[in-house]
Each structure stands twice: as C-alpha cells, then as structure tokens.
PDB file of C-alpha atoms in Angstrom:
ATOM      1  CA  MET A   1     -22.294 -28.106 -88.696  1.00  0.00           C
ATOM      2  CA  GLU A   2     -23.654 -26.512 -91.927  1.00  0.00           C
ATOM      3  CA  ALA A   3     -20.644 -28.293 -93.749  1.00  0.00           C
ATOM      4  CA  GLY A   4     -22.788 -31.430 -93.343  1.00  0.00           C
ATOM      5  CA  GLY A   5     -22.484 -32.797 -89.922  1.00  0.00           C
ATOM      6  CA  LEU A   6     -25.889 -34.690 -88.888  1.00  0.00           C
ATOM      7  CA  ALA A   7     -26.075 -33.690 -85.157  1.00  0.00           C
ATOM      8  CA  SER A   8     -24.236 -32.224 -82.543  1.00  0.00           C
ATOM      9  CA  TYR A   9     -24.934 -32.073 -78.717  1.00  0.00           C
ATOM     10  CA  ALA A  10     -22.593 -30.171 -76.929  1.00  0.00           C
ATOM     11  CA  THR A  11     -21.974 -27.386 -74.480  1.00  0.00           C
ATOM     12  CA  SER A  12     -22.866 -23.721 -75.293  1.00  0.00           C
ATOM     13  CA  LEU A  13     -20.143 -21.845 -76.393  1.00  0.00           C
ATOM     14  CA  THR A  14     -21.808 -18.445 -75.447  1.00  0.00           C
ATOM     15  CA  GLU A  15     -22.126 -19.775 -72.136  1.00  0.00           C
ATOM     16  CA  ASN A  16     -18.930 -21.055 -71.873  1.00  0.00           C
ATOM     17  CA  TYR A  17     -17.357 -17.304 -72.797  1.00  0.00           C
ATOM     18  CA  ARG A  18     -19.560 -15.586 -70.425  1.00  0.00           C
ATOM     19  CA  ARG A  19     -18.525 -18.094 -67.552  1.00  0.00           C
ATOM     20  CA  ALA A  20     -14.475 -17.370 -68.763  1.00  0.00           C
ATOM     21  CA  ALA A  21     -15.491 -13.720 -68.587  1.00  0.00           C
ATOM     22  CA  LEU A  22     -16.626 -13.962 -65.038  1.00  0.00           C
ATOM     23  CA  MET A  23     -13.543 -15.882 -64.101  1.00  0.00           C
ATOM     24  CA  VAL A  24     -11.061 -13.274 -65.623  1.00  0.00           C
ATOM     25  CA  ASP A  25     -13.255 -10.628 -63.749  1.00  0.00           C
ATOM     26  CA  LYS A  26     -12.593 -12.459 -60.430  1.00  0.00           C
ATOM     27  CA  ILE A  27      -8.945 -12.680 -61.146  1.00  0.00           C
ATOM     28  CA  LEU A  28      -8.630  -9.286 -62.238  1.00  0.00           C
ATOM     29  CA  LYS A  29     -10.224  -7.777 -59.040  1.00  0.00           C
ATOM     30  CA  GLY A  30      -7.749  -9.888 -56.952  1.00  0.00           C
ATOM     31  CA  ALA A  31      -8.884 -13.177 -56.436  1.00  0.00           C
ATOM     32  CA  LYS A  32      -6.215 -16.159 -56.784  1.00  0.00           C
ATOM     33  CA  PRO A  33      -6.872 -18.456 -59.613  1.00  0.00           C
ATOM     34  CA  ALA A  34      -5.850 -21.478 -57.798  1.00  0.00           C
ATOM     35  CA  GLU A  35      -8.592 -20.807 -55.242  1.00  0.00           C
ATOM     36  CA  LEU A  36     -11.566 -20.367 -57.806  1.00  0.00           C
ATOM     37  CA  PRO A  37     -13.800 -23.389 -58.302  1.00  0.00           C
ATOM     38  CA  VAL A  38     -13.689 -25.652 -61.141  1.00  0.00           C
ATOM     39  CA  GLU A  39     -17.007 -25.432 -62.875  1.00  0.00           C
ATOM     40  CA  GLN A  40     -18.664 -28.016 -64.982  1.00  0.00           C
ATOM     41  CA  PRO A  41     -21.026 -26.869 -67.980  1.00  0.00           C
ATOM     42  CA  THR A  42     -24.422 -26.083 -67.165  1.00  0.00           C
ATOM     43  CA  LYS A  43     -26.086 -25.454 -70.573  1.00  0.00           C
ATOM     44  CA  PHE A  44     -25.989 -27.900 -73.775  1.00  0.00           C
ATOM     45  CA  GLU A  45     -26.958 -27.571 -77.159  1.00  0.00           C
ATOM     46  CA  LEU A  46     -28.672 -30.056 -79.695  1.00  0.00           C
ATOM     47  CA  VAL A  47     -28.347 -29.122 -83.348  1.00  0.00           C
ATOM     48  CA  ILE A  48     -29.843 -30.938 -86.048  1.00  0.00           C
ATOM     49  CA  ASN A  49     -29.169 -30.935 -89.643  1.00  0.00           C
ATOM     50  CA  LEU A  50     -31.964 -31.942 -91.947  1.00  0.00           C
ATOM     51  CA  LYS A  51     -30.366 -31.324 -95.152  1.00  0.00           C
ATOM     52  CA  THR A  52     -27.947 -34.011 -94.076  1.00  0.00           C
ATOM     53  CA  ALA A  53     -30.575 -36.266 -92.911  1.00  0.00           C
ATOM     54  CA  LYS A  54     -32.511 -35.942 -96.117  1.00  0.00           C
ATOM     55  CA  GLN A  55     -29.460 -36.772 -98.268  1.00  0.00           C
ATOM     56  CA  ILE A  56     -28.670 -39.930 -96.258  1.00  0.00           C
ATOM     57  CA  GLY A  57     -32.743 -41.032 -96.283  1.00  0.00           C
ATOM     58  CA  LEU A  58     -33.049 -40.744 -92.585  1.00  0.00           C
ATOM     59  CA  THR A  59     -35.899 -39.082 -90.901  1.00  0.00           C
ATOM     60  CA  ILE A  60     -35.657 -37.497 -87.453  1.00  0.00           C
ATOM     61  CA  PRO A  61     -38.743 -37.948 -85.264  1.00  0.00           C
ATOM     62  CA  PRO A  62     -40.828 -34.800 -84.659  1.00  0.00           C
ATOM     63  CA  ASN A  63     -40.266 -35.109 -80.535  1.00  0.00           C
ATOM     64  CA  VAL A  64     -36.571 -35.103 -81.268  1.00  0.00           C
ATOM     65  CA  LEU A  65     -36.879 -32.093 -83.705  1.00  0.00           C
ATOM     66  CA  ALA A  66     -39.020 -30.266 -80.872  1.00  0.00           C
ATOM     67  CA  ARG A  67     -36.167 -30.909 -78.572  1.00  0.00           C
ATOM     68  CA  ALA A  68     -33.535 -29.481 -80.915  1.00  0.00           C
ATOM     69  CA  ASP A  69     -32.165 -25.700 -80.205  1.00  0.00           C
ATOM     70  CA  ARG A  70     -31.195 -25.350 -83.652  1.00  0.00           C
ATOM     71  CA  VAL A  71     -32.680 -27.151 -86.640  1.00  0.00           C
ATOM     72  CA  ILE A  72     -30.841 -26.636 -90.248  1.00  0.00           C
ATOM     73  CA  ARG A  73     -33.314 -26.990 -92.945  1.00  0.00           C
TER      74      ARG A  73
END
C-alpha cells in the first residue's frame, strides 16, 4: 500500500493467521481436518493512502477517513 496504492479493503492478515493457528492447534490435538468447519473472514481493514490521493488530485471525504483503520499520510 505504501508503494502507491490509493485504497485497500481486505481481510485482516493478523486475524487470518490467528484463525489458522487455532485450526492447526485443533488438528494437532486430534481433530480430523475434514470435520473442521469452513470459516468466513470476520474482520476487514480499510487503508487509505493520502499521499497517492494528493498526487492524483483526489480529496478523500473526512467521514471516509474516520472509518479507515489506517491512513497513510
């Protein structure tokens, strides 16, 4: 994102790793992988790059910036 992307809305990698670790723990404790439930992501992150927005002459509304999990200035 720091390399020039304007915005990103995606699942939280940290949360994905935590959930994967919990699944591995269950398997190591004897659970059968085929019996584990398929899970959907529950946490998403919005990142906005104001440096890129400024370079292309775009103004990001304050209410969108307030909702962002991370703002690159």
